[in-house]
mmCIF file of C-alpha atoms in Angstrom:
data_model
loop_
_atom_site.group_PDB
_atom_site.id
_atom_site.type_symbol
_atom_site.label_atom_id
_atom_site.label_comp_id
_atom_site.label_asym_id
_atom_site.label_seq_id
_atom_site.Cartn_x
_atom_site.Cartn_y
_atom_site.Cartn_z
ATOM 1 C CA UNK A 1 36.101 367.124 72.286
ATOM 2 C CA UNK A 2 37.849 364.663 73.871
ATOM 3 C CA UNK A 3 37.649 361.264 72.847
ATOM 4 C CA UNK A 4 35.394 359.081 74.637
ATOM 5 C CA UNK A 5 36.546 355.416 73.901
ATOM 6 C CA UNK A 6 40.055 354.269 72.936
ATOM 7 C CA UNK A 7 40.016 351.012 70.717
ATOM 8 C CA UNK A 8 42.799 348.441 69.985
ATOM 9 C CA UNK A 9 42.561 345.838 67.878
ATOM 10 C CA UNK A 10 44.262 342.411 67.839
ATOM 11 C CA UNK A 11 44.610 340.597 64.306
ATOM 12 C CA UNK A 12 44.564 336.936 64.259
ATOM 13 C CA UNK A 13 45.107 334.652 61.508
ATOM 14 C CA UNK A 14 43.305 331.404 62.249
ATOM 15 C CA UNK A 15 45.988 330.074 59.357
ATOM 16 C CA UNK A 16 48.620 330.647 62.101
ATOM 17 C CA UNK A 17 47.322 328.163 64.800
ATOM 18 C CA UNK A 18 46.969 325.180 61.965
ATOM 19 C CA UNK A 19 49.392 323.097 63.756
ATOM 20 C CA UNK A 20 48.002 323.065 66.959
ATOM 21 C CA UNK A 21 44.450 321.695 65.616
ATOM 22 C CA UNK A 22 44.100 317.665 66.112
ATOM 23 C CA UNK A 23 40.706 316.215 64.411
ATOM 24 C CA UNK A 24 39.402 312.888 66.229
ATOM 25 C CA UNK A 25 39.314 310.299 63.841
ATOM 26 C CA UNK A 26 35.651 309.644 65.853
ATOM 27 C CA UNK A 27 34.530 313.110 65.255
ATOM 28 C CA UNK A 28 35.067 313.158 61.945
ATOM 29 C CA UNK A 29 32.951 309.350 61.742
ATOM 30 C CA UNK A 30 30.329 311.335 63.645
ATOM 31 C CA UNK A 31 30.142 314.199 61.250
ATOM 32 C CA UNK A 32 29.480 311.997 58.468
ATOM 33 C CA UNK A 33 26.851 310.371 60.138
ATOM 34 C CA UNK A 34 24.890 313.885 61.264
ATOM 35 C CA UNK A 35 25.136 314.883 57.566
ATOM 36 C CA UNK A 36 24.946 311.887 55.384
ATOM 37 C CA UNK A 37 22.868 313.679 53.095
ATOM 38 C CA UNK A 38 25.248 315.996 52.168
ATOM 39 C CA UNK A 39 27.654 313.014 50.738
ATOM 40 C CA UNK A 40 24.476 311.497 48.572
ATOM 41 C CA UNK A 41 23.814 312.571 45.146
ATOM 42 C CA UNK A 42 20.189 312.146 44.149
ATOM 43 C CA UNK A 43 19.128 309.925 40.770
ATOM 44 C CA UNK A 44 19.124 312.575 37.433
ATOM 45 C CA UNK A 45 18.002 312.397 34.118
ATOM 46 C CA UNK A 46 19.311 314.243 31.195
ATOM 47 C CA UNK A 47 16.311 314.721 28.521
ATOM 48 C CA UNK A 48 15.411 316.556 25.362
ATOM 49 C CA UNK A 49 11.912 317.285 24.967
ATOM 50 C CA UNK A 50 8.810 318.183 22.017
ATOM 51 C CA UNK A 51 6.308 319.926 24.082
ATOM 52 C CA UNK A 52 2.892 320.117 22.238
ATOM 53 C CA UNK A 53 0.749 322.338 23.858
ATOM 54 C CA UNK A 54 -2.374 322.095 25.855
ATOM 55 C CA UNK A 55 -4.879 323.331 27.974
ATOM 56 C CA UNK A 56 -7.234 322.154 30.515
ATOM 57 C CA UNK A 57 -10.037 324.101 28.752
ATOM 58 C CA UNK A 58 -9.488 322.558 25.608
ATOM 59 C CA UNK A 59 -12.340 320.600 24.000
ATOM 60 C CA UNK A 60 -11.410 316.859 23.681
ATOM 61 C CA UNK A 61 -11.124 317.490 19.925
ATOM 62 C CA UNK A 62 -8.066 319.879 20.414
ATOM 63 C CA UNK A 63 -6.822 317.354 22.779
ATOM 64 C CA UNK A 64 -7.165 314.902 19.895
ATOM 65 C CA UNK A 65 -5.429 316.914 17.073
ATOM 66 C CA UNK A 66 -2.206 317.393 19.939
ATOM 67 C CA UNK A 67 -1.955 313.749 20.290
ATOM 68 C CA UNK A 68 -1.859 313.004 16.776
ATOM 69 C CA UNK A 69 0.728 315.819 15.800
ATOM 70 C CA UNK A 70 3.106 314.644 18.835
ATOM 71 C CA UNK A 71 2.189 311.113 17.556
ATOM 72 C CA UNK A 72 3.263 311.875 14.241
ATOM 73 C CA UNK A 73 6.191 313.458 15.755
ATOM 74 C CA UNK A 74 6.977 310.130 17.246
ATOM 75 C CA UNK A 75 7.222 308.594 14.327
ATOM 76 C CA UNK A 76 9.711 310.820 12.769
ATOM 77 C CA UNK A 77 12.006 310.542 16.187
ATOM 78 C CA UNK A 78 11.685 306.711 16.061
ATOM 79 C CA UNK A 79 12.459 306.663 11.918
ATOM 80 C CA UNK A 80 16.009 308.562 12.924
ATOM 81 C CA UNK A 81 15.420 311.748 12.461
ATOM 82 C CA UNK A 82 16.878 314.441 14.314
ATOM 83 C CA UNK A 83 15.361 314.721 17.589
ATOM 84 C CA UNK A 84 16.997 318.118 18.041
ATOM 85 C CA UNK A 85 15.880 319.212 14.922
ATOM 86 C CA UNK A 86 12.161 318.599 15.474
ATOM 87 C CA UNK A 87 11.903 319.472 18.853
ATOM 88 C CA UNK A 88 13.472 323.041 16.974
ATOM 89 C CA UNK A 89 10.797 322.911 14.559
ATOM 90 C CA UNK A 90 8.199 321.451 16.005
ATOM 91 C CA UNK A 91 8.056 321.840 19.944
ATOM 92 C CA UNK A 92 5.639 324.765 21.813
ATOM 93 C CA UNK A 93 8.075 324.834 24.488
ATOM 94 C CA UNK A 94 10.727 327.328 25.805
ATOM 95 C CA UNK A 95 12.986 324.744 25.313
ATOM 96 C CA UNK A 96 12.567 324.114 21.453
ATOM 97 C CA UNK A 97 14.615 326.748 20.528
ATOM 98 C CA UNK A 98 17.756 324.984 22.392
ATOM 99 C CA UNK A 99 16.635 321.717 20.719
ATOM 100 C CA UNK A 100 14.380 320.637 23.184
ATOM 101 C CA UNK A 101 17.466 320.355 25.591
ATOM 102 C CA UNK A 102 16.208 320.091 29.707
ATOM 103 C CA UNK A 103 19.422 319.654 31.066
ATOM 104 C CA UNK A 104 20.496 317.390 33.647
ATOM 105 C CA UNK A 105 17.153 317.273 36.634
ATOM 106 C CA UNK A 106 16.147 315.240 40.116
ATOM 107 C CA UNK A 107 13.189 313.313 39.765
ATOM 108 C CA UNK A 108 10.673 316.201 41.831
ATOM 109 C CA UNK A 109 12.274 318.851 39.408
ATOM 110 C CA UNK A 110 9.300 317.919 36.625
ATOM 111 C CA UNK A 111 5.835 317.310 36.838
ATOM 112 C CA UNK A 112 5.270 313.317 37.979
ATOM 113 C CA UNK A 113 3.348 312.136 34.640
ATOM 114 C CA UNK A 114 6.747 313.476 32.668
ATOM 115 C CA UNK A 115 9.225 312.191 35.388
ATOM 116 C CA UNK A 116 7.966 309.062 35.733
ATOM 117 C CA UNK A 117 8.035 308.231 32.324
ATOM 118 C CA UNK A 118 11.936 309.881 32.040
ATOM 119 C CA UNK A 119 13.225 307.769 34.426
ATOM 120 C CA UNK A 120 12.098 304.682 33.177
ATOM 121 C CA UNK A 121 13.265 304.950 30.117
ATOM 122 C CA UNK A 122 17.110 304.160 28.908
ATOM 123 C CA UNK A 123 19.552 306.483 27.595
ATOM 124 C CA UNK A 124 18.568 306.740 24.118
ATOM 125 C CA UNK A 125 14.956 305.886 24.316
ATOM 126 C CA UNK A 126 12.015 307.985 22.457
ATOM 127 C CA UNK A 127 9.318 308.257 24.380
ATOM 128 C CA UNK A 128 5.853 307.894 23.025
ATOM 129 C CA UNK A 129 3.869 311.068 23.821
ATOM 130 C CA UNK A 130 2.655 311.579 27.785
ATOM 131 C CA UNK A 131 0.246 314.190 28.838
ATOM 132 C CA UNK A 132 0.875 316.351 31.652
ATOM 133 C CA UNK A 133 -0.858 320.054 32.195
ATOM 134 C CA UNK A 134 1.253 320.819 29.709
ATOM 135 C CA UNK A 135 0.310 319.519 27.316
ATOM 136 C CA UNK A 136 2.315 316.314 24.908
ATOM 137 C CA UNK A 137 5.375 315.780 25.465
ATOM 138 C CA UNK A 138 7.739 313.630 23.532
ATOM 139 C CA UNK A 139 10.837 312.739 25.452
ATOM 140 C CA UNK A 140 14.461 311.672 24.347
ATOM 141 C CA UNK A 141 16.692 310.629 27.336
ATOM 142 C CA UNK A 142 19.707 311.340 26.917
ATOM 143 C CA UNK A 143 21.703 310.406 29.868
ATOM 144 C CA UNK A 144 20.696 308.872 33.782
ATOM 145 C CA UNK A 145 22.653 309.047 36.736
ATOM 146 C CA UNK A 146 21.879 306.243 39.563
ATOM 147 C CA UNK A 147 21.309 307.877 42.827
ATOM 148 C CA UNK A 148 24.991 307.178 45.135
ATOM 149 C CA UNK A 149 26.344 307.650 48.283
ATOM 150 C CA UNK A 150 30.433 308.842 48.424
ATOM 151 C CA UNK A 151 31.743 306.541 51.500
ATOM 152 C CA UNK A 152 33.561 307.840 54.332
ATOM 153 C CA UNK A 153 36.929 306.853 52.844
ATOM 154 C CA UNK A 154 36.052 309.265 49.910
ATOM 155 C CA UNK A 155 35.338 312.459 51.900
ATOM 156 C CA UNK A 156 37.404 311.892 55.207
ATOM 157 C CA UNK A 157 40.221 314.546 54.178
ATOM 158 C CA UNK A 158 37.263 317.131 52.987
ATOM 159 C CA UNK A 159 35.685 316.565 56.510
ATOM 160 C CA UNK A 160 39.094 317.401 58.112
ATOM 161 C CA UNK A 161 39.444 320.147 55.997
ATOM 162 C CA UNK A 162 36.063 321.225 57.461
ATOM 163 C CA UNK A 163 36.491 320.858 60.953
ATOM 164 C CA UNK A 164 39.636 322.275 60.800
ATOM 165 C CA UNK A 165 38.330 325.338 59.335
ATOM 166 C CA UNK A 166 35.838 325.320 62.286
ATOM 167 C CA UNK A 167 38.281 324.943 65.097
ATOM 168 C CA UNK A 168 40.401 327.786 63.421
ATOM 169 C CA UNK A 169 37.719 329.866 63.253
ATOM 170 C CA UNK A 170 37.134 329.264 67.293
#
């Protein structure tokens, strides 16, 4: 049968009209200010941990016996032993295996009890043990990053970049 509909198509490279794209030095103010969040970088904490387990149905004496083995724990961590080394041998955690290493987190990325007490602590610092629903937890901080804010003279040539890229697309 005969063909119905006849199509052409037109390619356009948005590459090719590059030069003929002028950013407003005010629009580009403005976009910062509509998303300032995206030019913040939240507080972190970088933290090893020995997780000694717990439960909520566990009698007070269990409870007990936890706190004294992450106590005891403590003790070792604080005399200079390897913190990496007991959290390997010692932690109940999915973490232990990787030497009690969290990685690099936001405050709201771990329970409150456990983040409060991370970052209030220096890099460096052995925590004694804190209970969460977890159980005990003995934490080594390794590293904190203040919360900052990149200025507008840091990102203007990325927002350019970015508006550009949406007036070349239009």
């Amino acid at each position: 049968s005969e063909p119905k509909i006849k199509t052409a198509y037109l390619k356009f490279d948005p590459a090719d009209y590059k030069a003929q794209v002028a950013i407003d030095p005010e629009a580009m103010e403005a976009y910062y200010n509509e998303n300032r969040k995206r030019f913040e970088t939240a507080e972190k904490a970088e933290a090893r941990h020995i997780l000694i387990k717990t439960d909520k149905e566990d009698s007070q004496e269990a409870v007990n016996k936890a706190l004294a083995r992450a106590t005891e724990i403590y003790e070792k961590a604080k005399a200079g032993e390897d913190f990496a080394e007991l959290a390997k041998t010692h932690s109940e955690g999915p973490s232990g295996k990787n030497g009690g290493y969290l990685g690099a987190f936001e405050r709201q990325a771990m329970v409150k009890p456990f983040s409060d007490k991370a970052f209030s602590m220096n890099p460096g610092d052995i925590s004694e043990p804190v209970k969460t629903q977890f159980g005990w937890h003995v934490i080594k901080l390794e590293s904190k990053t203040e919360a900052s804010k990149k200025s507008f003279e840091t990102v203007k040539d990325q927002i350019k970049t970015e508006l550009e890229k949406q007036e070349l697309q239009n």
